[in-house]
Amino acid sequence: MATKLEDVGVLMTSPMSSYLEQELNNRFKLFKLWESPSKTQFLDCYADSILAVVGDTKIGADAELIESLPHLRIVATYSVGLDKIDLDKCREKGIRVANTPDVLTDDVSDTAIGLALATLRKICACDGFVRSGLWKYGDFQLCSKFSGKSVGIIGLGRIGSAIAKRAEAFGCTIGYNSRSKKHNINYTYYSNVVDLAANCQILIVSCALTEETRHIVNRDVIGALGPKGILINIGRGALVDEPELISALLEDRLAGAGLDVFENEPVVPEALLGLDNVVLLSHVGSDTVETTKGMADLVVANLEACFLNKPLLTPVV
Ligand code: DGY
């Protein structure tokens, strides 16, 4: 039976977008977890009213939260990534899960290319050089070209494929690693990441974070990429062994890195802050006005579909 939407309690786990908050508030009974002084106190009072959780890349729905909500029917995440949701627990309890694929593919892949360009062409450092007035004392250092380089992509899903398409337009050759070889694709497939790294100049991490892919970029992969190699990560911080990355950068065993994501966000290792061969972003891959609206609309549409007994638009579970 369909449920009256205004009776559906929706729990947002952290502040995401004010537009999303408004849209949820207009349709459902919205609860904001972060406004409560204590999670335990909140759950004691309202757990019975919550039928839906809206999480994001910071706080999703772990086993503890899922277990504490006896009437939970759906987790709709304001992200494409699912690593903050206990999917097994959702499956076990028959709880639906939806995410926000496709609408953010352009922005996240644009960010990957932007990071590659910024890292190789030292765009941020050169901006600092001009602002600090140093230009009048001499020219900025030479940097390295992006066009025509070999690009290796870990994870050739929607975002990885969009990155490949963009890199091709820069005349780059493309290699990739994924769980299996893709059919009807001319890029070179490497069944292991070390071989991919050994055969590219720029390694772009674009796969989902799971127990299998955690630290998929480790010391061996960084070693194979080598002292002229560049690492770009727009996936999740934990896909890269961060201490290994930092020592490689400090010891000139890697030329540079462009990172949108970190293992312990929003904390970024102090050592990275002092390096001029890295470009650091604050997990903003999909953060444009246009895309965040598209993501918010998709979250709302999935929730409406769930409680009106219609098929979810972007189901995961
Ligand atoms: C997501 O939505 O999972 C991504 O992290 C956006 O950058």
XYZ file of C-alpha atoms and ligand atoms in Angstrom:
324
model
C 0.000 0.000 0.000
C 1.255 3.518 -0.849
C 2.096 5.696 2.168
C 1.048 9.358 2.455
C 4.295 11.197 1.737
C 3.791 13.831 4.423
C 3.710 11.021 7.027
C 7.053 9.585 5.885
C 9.872 10.395 8.310
C 13.100 11.058 6.365
C 16.370 11.286 8.252
C 19.222 13.311 6.725
C 22.519 12.218 8.285
C 24.525 15.412 7.645
C 24.129 18.803 5.940
C 24.304 18.214 2.167
C 22.522 20.843 0.085
C 20.021 23.448 1.219
C 18.001 22.776 -1.952
C 17.722 19.082 -1.021
C 16.713 19.992 2.542
C 13.972 22.265 1.209
C 12.676 19.718 -1.273
C 12.580 16.989 1.385
C 10.958 19.318 3.876
C 8.243 20.275 1.355
C 7.215 16.667 0.815
C 8.134 14.564 3.842
C 8.573 14.841 7.604
C 12.245 15.818 7.659
C 14.622 15.039 10.538
C 18.171 16.423 10.594
C 20.434 14.194 12.653
C 23.153 16.834 13.064
C 20.740 19.237 14.750
C 20.224 16.842 17.628
C 22.742 17.151 20.497
C 23.052 13.365 20.696
C 22.391 10.586 18.202
C 21.260 8.214 20.969
C 18.807 10.767 22.309
C 17.495 11.399 18.800
C 16.995 7.703 18.121
C 15.295 7.164 21.514
C 12.719 9.808 20.555
C 12.255 9.359 16.804
C 13.553 5.952 15.599
C 9.985 4.672 15.141
C 9.102 7.562 12.811
C 11.998 7.135 10.370
C 11.141 5.265 7.169
C 13.972 6.621 5.018
C 17.599 7.659 5.453
C 19.320 10.150 3.165
C 23.080 9.808 3.585
C 26.066 11.099 1.652
C 29.806 10.609 1.225
C 30.414 11.677 4.840
C 27.776 9.775 6.802
C 25.694 7.020 5.277
C 23.858 4.160 6.904
C 26.019 1.699 8.811
C 24.773 -1.514 10.412
C 24.235 0.230 13.751
C 21.991 2.957 12.293
C 20.078 0.463 10.143
C 19.495 -1.816 13.143
C 18.260 1.082 15.239
C 15.503 2.067 12.772
C 12.807 -0.642 12.983
C 10.640 0.749 10.148
C 13.394 1.743 7.713
C 12.382 1.028 4.088
C 14.968 2.843 1.987
C 18.438 4.386 2.091
C 18.724 6.997 -0.685
C 22.260 8.305 -0.836
C 23.130 11.749 -2.170
C 26.181 10.251 -3.919
C 27.057 7.682 -6.509
C 29.461 5.974 -4.065
C 27.970 3.328 -1.797
C 30.895 2.760 0.551
C 29.173 4.437 3.524
C 26.178 2.081 3.347
C 26.126 -1.432 4.782
C 24.658 -3.033 1.668
C 24.672 -6.551 3.130
C 22.676 -5.371 6.117
C 20.189 -3.647 3.772
C 19.821 -6.836 1.710
C 19.388 -8.934 4.851
C 16.606 -6.663 6.133
C 14.894 -6.052 2.777
C 15.741 -2.340 2.814
C 15.935 -0.676 -0.612
C 19.009 1.367 -1.608
C 19.263 4.039 -4.318
C 22.129 6.319 -5.372
C 22.741 9.172 -7.844
C 24.599 7.807 -10.883
C 24.747 9.434 -14.346
C 23.801 12.979 -13.278
C 27.309 13.514 -11.863
C 29.357 11.645 -14.464
C 30.316 14.763 -16.457
C 31.403 16.780 -13.434
C 33.453 14.051 -11.786
C 35.214 13.172 -15.029
C 35.800 16.873 -15.775
C 37.381 17.096 -12.308
C 39.716 14.180 -13.104
C 40.925 15.856 -16.291
C 41.142 19.212 -14.482
C 43.332 17.619 -11.805
C 45.559 15.980 -14.412
C 46.009 19.294 -16.218
C 46.501 21.251 -12.996
C 49.077 18.762 -11.689
C 51.106 18.403 -14.883
C 50.918 22.066 -15.901
C 51.342 23.263 -12.272
C 48.389 25.614 -12.699
C 47.844 26.267 -8.971
C 51.558 26.838 -8.291
C 51.768 29.221 -11.261
C 48.714 31.107 -9.992
C 50.550 31.540 -6.658
C 53.678 32.667 -8.521
C 51.761 35.461 -10.291
C 49.836 36.547 -7.177
C 52.982 36.723 -5.069
C 54.598 39.168 -7.521
C 57.500 36.800 -8.352
C 56.939 37.011 -12.124
C 58.858 40.275 -12.426
C 62.003 38.501 -11.180
C 61.887 35.727 -13.800
C 59.801 33.114 -15.552
C 57.919 30.255 -13.921
C 59.510 26.782 -14.059
C 58.827 24.477 -17.021
C 56.215 21.816 -16.421
C 55.059 18.672 -18.174
C 52.619 18.147 -21.068
C 49.261 16.366 -20.714
C 48.202 15.975 -24.357
C 49.403 12.743 -25.929
C 50.399 11.013 -22.674
C 49.363 7.465 -21.822
C 46.537 7.361 -19.311
C 45.723 4.308 -17.183
C 42.288 4.176 -15.593
C 41.383 1.944 -12.660
C 37.657 1.242 -13.009
C 36.032 1.688 -16.402
C 32.462 2.269 -15.223
C 30.381 5.314 -16.106
C 32.910 7.817 -14.730
C 36.017 5.928 -15.871
C 34.603 5.707 -19.404
C 33.788 9.430 -19.430
C 37.364 10.189 -18.304
C 38.707 7.953 -21.095
C 36.580 9.768 -23.692
C 37.868 13.137 -22.492
C 41.503 11.963 -22.385
C 41.163 10.596 -25.925
C 40.204 14.096 -27.066
C 43.610 15.208 -25.707
C 45.292 12.596 -27.903
C 46.067 10.326 -24.935
C 46.283 6.555 -25.280
C 44.100 4.664 -22.839
C 44.686 1.545 -20.781
C 42.426 0.289 -18.019
C 41.996 -2.212 -15.262
C 38.634 -3.497 -14.155
C 37.220 -6.755 -12.817
C 36.847 -8.045 -16.379
C 37.721 -7.025 -19.934
C 35.050 -4.848 -21.569
C 33.774 -5.899 -24.965
C 33.625 -3.547 -27.949
C 36.224 -1.223 -26.425
C 39.581 -0.557 -28.042
C 41.459 0.516 -24.910
C 44.176 -1.816 -23.678
C 43.023 -4.048 -20.828
C 45.339 -4.968 -17.945
C 44.100 -7.645 -15.597
C 46.307 -6.313 -12.812
C 46.943 -2.801 -11.596
C 50.753 -3.110 -11.412
C 50.892 -3.876 -15.154
C 48.540 -0.974 -15.890
C 50.722 1.380 -13.819
C 53.901 0.138 -15.510
C 52.386 0.970 -18.897
C 51.013 4.449 -18.321
C 52.283 7.911 -17.390
C 49.144 9.123 -15.638
C 47.202 6.715 -13.434
C 43.618 7.749 -12.663
C 41.729 6.030 -9.848
C 38.028 5.894 -10.600
C 36.679 2.658 -9.152
C 34.273 2.060 -6.293
C 35.660 1.524 -2.799
C 34.983 -2.013 -1.585
C 36.938 -4.413 0.621
C 38.612 -5.728 -2.583
C 39.686 -2.325 -3.863
C 40.849 -0.795 -0.549
C 44.499 0.301 -1.098
C 44.374 -0.924 -4.698
C 47.098 1.677 -5.259
C 49.835 0.369 -2.969
C 53.639 0.558 -2.860
C 54.032 -1.846 -5.802
C 51.629 0.098 -7.998
C 53.316 3.397 -7.141
C 56.696 1.787 -7.850
C 55.456 0.588 -11.259
C 54.124 4.066 -12.116
C 57.605 5.354 -11.370
C 59.359 8.676 -10.722
C 57.862 10.379 -13.789
C 54.346 9.135 -13.055
C 51.337 11.143 -11.940
C 48.525 9.762 -9.774
C 45.013 11.217 -9.922
C 42.329 10.084 -7.451
C 38.681 11.091 -7.833
C 37.300 7.849 -6.333
C 37.793 7.456 -2.601
C 40.802 8.224 -0.426
C 41.076 4.665 0.868
C 41.663 3.353 -2.662
C 45.215 4.666 -2.224
C 47.614 3.717 0.549
C 48.122 7.332 1.646
C 51.330 6.892 3.725
C 52.901 5.047 0.754
C 51.822 7.847 -1.588
C 53.307 10.470 0.712
C 56.663 8.714 1.040
C 56.848 8.229 -2.729
C 56.205 11.952 -3.279
C 58.708 12.964 -0.602
C 61.379 10.603 -1.957
C 60.823 11.613 -5.626
C 59.646 8.117 -6.493
C 56.505 9.716 -7.995
C 56.348 13.004 -9.930
C 53.051 14.313 -8.582
C 49.470 13.705 -7.562
C 46.090 15.345 -8.008
C 43.683 14.346 -5.253
C 40.001 15.106 -4.752
C 39.624 12.520 -1.987
C 41.521 11.484 1.153
C 41.493 8.560 3.547
C 40.326 10.548 6.568
C 38.332 13.462 5.145
C 38.195 16.304 5.942
C 41.601 15.741 7.561
C 44.390 15.923 4.996
C 47.859 14.668 6.004
C 50.104 17.583 6.986
C 52.891 16.212 4.752
C 50.793 16.730 1.621
C 50.094 20.362 2.466
C 53.748 21.294 2.128
C 54.321 19.666 -1.276
C 54.285 21.732 -4.469
C 53.896 18.718 -6.774
C 50.373 17.958 -5.569
C 47.008 19.563 -6.261
C 44.504 19.086 -3.454
C 40.725 19.466 -3.680
C 38.111 19.041 -0.963
C 36.032 16.178 -2.479
C 34.239 18.526 -4.866
C 34.053 16.225 -7.903
C 30.305 16.627 -8.345
C 29.900 19.985 -6.618
C 28.438 22.246 -9.267
C 25.130 24.064 -8.946
C 23.717 22.105 -11.883
C 24.803 18.652 -10.779
C 23.957 18.965 -7.091
C 20.422 19.970 -8.128
C 20.230 16.908 -10.382
C 21.442 14.691 -7.530
C 18.944 16.190 -5.080
C 16.063 15.755 -7.541
C 17.061 12.116 -7.995
C 17.142 11.471 -4.235
C 13.645 12.954 -3.903
C 12.330 11.048 -6.943
C 13.655 7.744 -5.544
C 12.011 8.394 -2.171
C 8.701 9.307 -3.814
C 8.829 6.203 -5.981
C 9.532 4.005 -2.960
C 6.600 5.298 -0.909
C 4.180 5.432 -3.860
C 5.066 1.796 -4.642
C 6.628 2.608 -7.995
C 9.961 1.296 -9.341
C 13.003 3.167 -8.025
C 14.721 5.316 -10.677
C 18.252 4.269 -9.751
C 18.033 1.158 -7.609
C 21.098 -0.508 -6.118
C 19.340 -2.977 -3.831
C 30.033 10.517 -5.074
O 28.928 11.048 -5.329
O 30.118 9.398 -4.574
C 31.321 11.182 -5.442
O 32.204 11.108 -4.397
C 31.191 12.562 -5.997
O 32.475 13.123 -6.177
